[in-house]
Amino acid sequence: MDELNLTDSRMRDISAITNADIDIAVGKENDFEIKIRRDDWKEDYTFGNMVYIQGTEYGGVIGEIDTDTNIDTISLVGRTWRGMLEKKIISPPEGQDYMIVSGELNAIMRDIIGQRFGDIFYVSDSSTGITVNNFQFERYCTILSGFEKMLKSVNYKLHIEYRQMKENGCVELSAVPIEDYSDEIELSQDSKLNFKMKDIRNGVNHLICLGKGELQEREVLHLYVQQNGSIGTTQYYTGQDEIEETYENTSAETSQELREGGEERLREIMNGTSFSMDVETLGIEVEIGDYIGGRDYLTGLYMKKPVKGKIYKIIDSVYELEYEIEGDESEE
């Protein structure tokens, strides 16, 4: 992995960052912390300046400086590029209920990004050849979640890469296909690594969604998990097998919004599987959104999950890269 570099607010190189502990989390927390000894402090470590690792999405803008004289360190803290996308909202056009888009993936992202970040982000000019028709963004969703859901609907993911040019740099965004590594590599005891695997069969299968209103006038929607794992309004599990829970969303303006929020909640608490493992041990370079698979031969469990986050660390000069799997125990 290349070294971490520092730029000014116009993305012009200043110097490499050395003798520092580094923690950059992308996909979940979307933030970073760079801990520097007070003896190594420089005036260039200031608000608005940026850090990056060339050719990766590890980096972001310094927005916080924390001093701890007890351990004689200063921490540079900020949002990653993905975290910056998480702090901009896709609002419905005036007079419309939703932002609805059609067209090629990169072109749509380019239109939405526009100049909302100045010259920091650049959306690839390349055409994916993939289009969406009348894709509806959720009301007031973040750019990050909106892009991720739109791309996932056509089996694509968001690729982020910092590029440093001769004069200054930019962060390139592009839509790329999701990779399914579970078809090529099966992670198991044969891989000589430890992992955790969980199969939940007692999850909620009936969610009572409560919207606006009082008492008998309150909007109530019943959602049920079907035999194939989908969600509908017809009950499948009954008697002892029925497991119920309530969900409140008094801010839902429409029945559709109540249902969307209820379905999202039900997916979190219904039957499911999860696993976590040290992918880095195998030297596999996977991106957020890509799938990996794992098998426990003793119990017969097999699972395939997407990567939800990556954490890049350098602690005491030792490099480490951790992967967070969707639904792993760290999310509990």
XYZ file of C-alpha atoms in Angstrom:
332
model
C 0.000 0.000 0.000
C 1.316 3.467 -0.887
C 2.003 6.034 1.820
C -0.474 8.537 3.192
C 0.009 12.039 1.813
C -1.039 15.534 2.855
C -2.362 18.214 0.470
C -3.549 21.774 0.900
C -7.204 22.749 0.498
C -6.759 22.919 -3.299
C -5.446 19.331 -3.366
C -1.840 20.312 -4.084
C 0.751 18.002 -2.544
C 2.565 19.132 0.589
C 4.319 16.050 2.009
C 3.991 12.447 3.055
C 2.675 11.718 6.554
C 5.123 9.555 8.487
C 5.534 8.415 12.089
C 1.772 8.462 12.657
C -0.906 6.003 13.740
C -3.597 5.869 11.050
C -7.187 4.627 11.194
C -9.342 5.162 8.087
C -12.790 3.525 8.026
C -14.821 3.488 4.812
C -18.260 2.049 4.157
C -19.608 2.221 7.686
C -18.188 4.998 9.882
C -16.691 6.856 6.902
C -14.194 8.810 8.964
C -10.489 8.868 9.751
C -8.101 9.630 12.581
C -4.391 10.293 12.203
C -2.568 10.394 15.520
C 0.690 12.368 15.442
C 3.274 12.846 18.155
C 3.517 16.456 19.286
C 7.190 16.486 18.279
C 6.122 15.820 14.654
C 3.481 18.591 14.487
C 3.481 20.870 11.413
C 1.464 23.987 10.642
C 0.227 22.275 7.478
C -1.820 19.913 9.636
C -4.790 22.265 9.571
C -8.505 22.442 8.836
C -9.522 22.013 5.200
C -6.304 20.327 4.140
C -6.647 16.779 2.869
C -5.046 13.362 3.169
C -5.001 10.590 0.578
C -3.452 7.320 -0.538
C -2.939 7.377 -4.291
C -5.221 5.088 -6.303
C -7.483 4.231 -3.343
C -10.467 5.730 -1.569
C -8.536 6.063 1.692
C -8.486 9.765 2.480
C -10.577 12.813 3.243
C -10.673 16.354 4.590
C -9.349 17.410 8.001
C -12.253 18.835 10.003
C -11.235 18.339 13.621
C -8.023 18.565 15.624
C -7.823 16.863 19.037
C -4.971 17.432 21.469
C -4.164 15.027 24.287
C -1.237 16.229 26.396
C -1.604 13.212 28.649
C -0.237 10.920 25.914
C 1.538 13.737 24.043
C -0.338 13.326 20.748
C -2.456 15.377 18.367
C -5.178 13.719 16.249
C -6.313 14.892 12.825
C -9.927 13.783 12.372
C -12.257 14.121 9.404
C -14.711 12.588 6.972
C -13.593 10.312 4.178
C -14.668 10.975 0.593
C -17.528 8.536 1.108
C -18.366 10.372 4.321
C -18.591 13.670 2.423
C -21.158 12.112 0.061
C -23.048 11.101 3.190
C -23.452 14.758 4.179
C -25.204 15.969 1.032
C -28.913 15.381 0.414
C -30.832 14.490 -2.755
C -33.994 16.582 -2.472
C -37.097 16.186 -4.650
C -37.332 18.846 -7.387
C -39.676 21.699 -6.573
C -43.276 20.660 -7.062
C -42.451 16.928 -7.138
C -42.648 14.238 -4.471
C -39.499 12.349 -5.504
C -36.334 12.738 -7.519
C -36.791 10.349 -10.445
C -33.974 9.734 -12.926
C -33.367 7.820 -16.140
C -30.175 7.337 -18.109
C -26.631 5.972 -17.991
C -25.233 5.438 -14.479
C -22.184 7.728 -14.589
C -24.151 10.456 -16.373
C -26.801 10.430 -13.627
C -24.172 10.647 -10.895
C -22.410 13.460 -12.769
C -25.631 15.488 -12.945
C -26.331 15.026 -9.236
C -22.780 15.815 -8.101
C -22.563 18.935 -10.283
C -20.581 21.584 -8.410
C -21.857 20.660 -4.964
C -18.300 19.863 -3.840
C -16.411 22.352 -5.969
C -13.560 20.609 -7.800
C -13.040 17.787 -5.294
C -15.173 15.142 -7.030
C -15.012 14.147 -10.674
C -17.387 11.571 -12.150
C -15.879 9.366 -14.850
C -16.601 10.343 -18.447
C -16.686 6.666 -19.416
C -20.015 5.082 -20.205
C -20.927 1.901 -18.365
C -23.441 0.997 -21.047
C -25.906 0.396 -18.212
C -29.022 2.518 -17.768
C -31.841 2.828 -15.268
C -35.351 3.882 -16.173
C -37.435 5.982 -13.795
C -35.357 5.148 -10.752
C -36.945 6.806 -7.708
C -34.656 8.067 -4.951
C -36.026 8.050 -1.425
C -37.152 11.463 -0.232
C -34.240 13.486 1.161
C -31.786 10.603 1.084
C -28.035 11.213 1.179
C -26.080 11.233 -2.061
C -24.155 8.198 -0.776
C -27.194 6.053 0.038
C -28.983 7.203 -3.110
C -26.070 6.276 -5.363
C -25.562 2.937 -3.608
C -29.201 1.899 -3.930
C -29.465 3.039 -7.543
C -26.302 1.177 -8.532
C -27.204 -1.953 -6.577
C -30.520 -2.125 -8.446
C -28.508 -3.029 -11.575
C -25.804 -5.036 -9.749
C -23.283 -2.175 -9.781
C -21.352 -0.460 -6.974
C -19.742 2.913 -6.302
C -15.994 3.012 -6.961
C -14.014 5.868 -5.399
C -10.369 6.553 -6.242
C -8.070 9.455 -5.462
C -5.906 10.593 -8.377
C -3.020 13.005 -7.858
C -2.069 14.885 -11.023
C 0.936 17.131 -11.691
C -0.669 20.250 -10.239
C -3.428 18.977 -7.982
C -5.658 16.002 -7.332
C -9.251 14.901 -7.591
C -11.481 12.135 -6.309
C -12.923 10.118 -9.183
C -16.317 8.467 -8.814
C -17.498 5.746 -11.163
C -20.027 2.944 -11.397
C -18.464 -0.519 -11.707
C -19.943 -4.043 -11.615
C -20.263 -5.840 -8.281
C -17.828 -8.764 -8.094
C -18.914 -12.083 -6.629
C -15.771 -13.721 -5.246
C -17.787 -16.509 -3.655
C -17.887 -18.163 -7.101
C -14.074 -18.185 -7.284
C -12.870 -18.591 -3.711
C -14.634 -20.354 -0.848
C -13.323 -19.250 2.533
C -13.319 -22.118 5.014
C -11.147 -23.970 7.513
C -9.063 -25.062 4.520
C -8.039 -21.420 4.178
C -6.434 -21.653 7.634
C -8.211 -18.646 9.093
C -10.737 -18.171 11.861
C -14.243 -16.890 11.237
C -17.615 -16.465 12.927
C -20.830 -17.676 11.359
C -24.422 -17.320 12.540
C -27.757 -18.684 11.250
C -30.839 -17.005 12.807
C -34.110 -18.948 12.576
C -36.134 -17.172 15.292
C -36.292 -13.687 13.800
C -39.394 -11.490 13.591
C -41.759 -12.434 10.755
C -44.721 -10.122 11.469
C -44.062 -6.389 11.834
C -46.906 -4.087 12.847
C -46.086 -0.656 11.402
C -47.645 2.316 13.194
C -47.830 5.623 11.353
C -49.571 8.934 11.984
C -52.802 9.405 13.899
C -54.224 8.622 17.326
C -55.946 5.519 18.680
C -58.382 4.068 16.145
C -57.439 6.737 13.604
C -53.790 5.720 13.603
C -52.444 4.281 10.360
C -51.533 0.616 10.824
C -49.765 -1.578 8.274
C -49.004 -5.286 8.750
C -45.921 -6.677 7.014
C -45.179 -10.398 6.859
C -42.104 -12.407 5.931
C -42.941 -15.002 3.285
C -41.571 -18.541 3.019
C -38.981 -17.473 0.425
C -37.741 -14.581 2.594
C -39.558 -11.823 0.726
C -41.826 -9.330 2.491
C -45.517 -8.947 1.736
C -48.884 -8.150 3.291
C -50.201 -11.727 3.386
C -49.478 -13.755 6.509
C -47.473 -16.968 6.086
C -46.210 -17.881 9.576
C -48.942 -18.564 12.155
C -49.357 -19.975 15.652
C -46.134 -20.657 17.510
C -44.107 -19.835 14.398
C -45.430 -16.266 14.285
C -43.016 -13.785 15.916
C -44.277 -10.205 16.162
C -42.859 -6.756 16.834
C -44.025 -3.169 16.379
C -42.395 -0.344 14.414
C -43.303 3.328 14.820
C -42.777 6.011 12.199
C -44.961 9.033 12.894
C -42.954 11.142 10.458
C -44.013 9.059 7.429
C -46.015 11.352 5.157
C -47.501 8.559 3.036
C -48.392 4.894 3.327
C -45.562 4.151 0.898
C -43.024 5.817 3.179
C -44.367 3.866 6.163
C -44.047 0.650 4.198
C -40.520 1.425 2.988
C -39.359 2.160 6.524
C -41.115 -0.937 7.845
C -39.572 -3.203 5.235
C -36.123 -1.829 6.007
C -36.646 -2.476 9.726
C -38.054 -5.968 9.155
C -35.033 -6.959 7.063
C -32.853 -6.079 10.053
C -34.708 -8.333 12.506
C -36.045 -11.226 10.391
C -34.379 -14.597 9.919
C -30.953 -14.338 8.380
C -27.342 -15.362 8.334
C -24.119 -13.534 9.108
C -20.422 -14.170 9.210
C -17.187 -12.286 9.738
C -13.662 -13.317 8.837
C -10.158 -12.065 8.204
C -10.209 -11.736 4.423
C -6.912 -9.855 4.409
C -5.094 -13.027 5.485
C -5.757 -14.464 2.036
C -4.547 -11.332 0.250
C -7.891 -10.808 -1.501
C -8.518 -7.208 -2.601
C -12.266 -6.710 -2.553
C -14.283 -3.504 -2.595
C -17.357 -2.364 -0.730
C -20.348 -4.108 -2.279
C -18.437 -7.166 -3.513
C -19.508 -10.603 -2.293
C -17.457 -13.235 -0.474
C -18.554 -16.673 0.707
C -17.719 -18.920 3.635
C -18.432 -22.506 4.661
C -18.297 -24.396 7.972
C -17.913 -28.054 7.051
C -18.804 -29.262 10.554
C -22.273 -27.649 10.711
C -22.825 -27.522 6.964
C -23.509 -23.771 7.050
C -22.728 -21.808 3.881
C -23.121 -18.052 3.573
C -22.502 -15.359 0.989
C -22.433 -11.716 2.065
C -21.324 -8.366 0.640
C -18.439 -6.375 2.096
C -19.914 -3.400 3.940
C -16.777 -1.646 5.148
C -12.992 -1.588 5.168
C -10.688 -0.248 7.862
C -7.136 0.745 6.941
C -4.791 0.960 9.921
C -1.167 1.628 10.684
C -0.425 1.209 14.396
C 3.177 1.374 15.599
C 4.316 1.082 11.961
C 2.356 -2.169 11.472
C -0.077 -2.161 8.521
C -3.489 -3.835 8.825
C -6.611 -3.973 6.653
C -9.880 -5.212 8.139
C -13.064 -6.050 6.251
C -16.557 -5.617 7.684
C -19.138 -8.028 6.305
C -22.815 -7.054 6.036
C -24.609 -8.450 9.066
C -21.465 -9.329 11.012
C -21.464 -9.224 14.802
C -19.798 -5.814 14.926
C -23.138 -4.302 13.885
C -25.031 -5.613 16.890
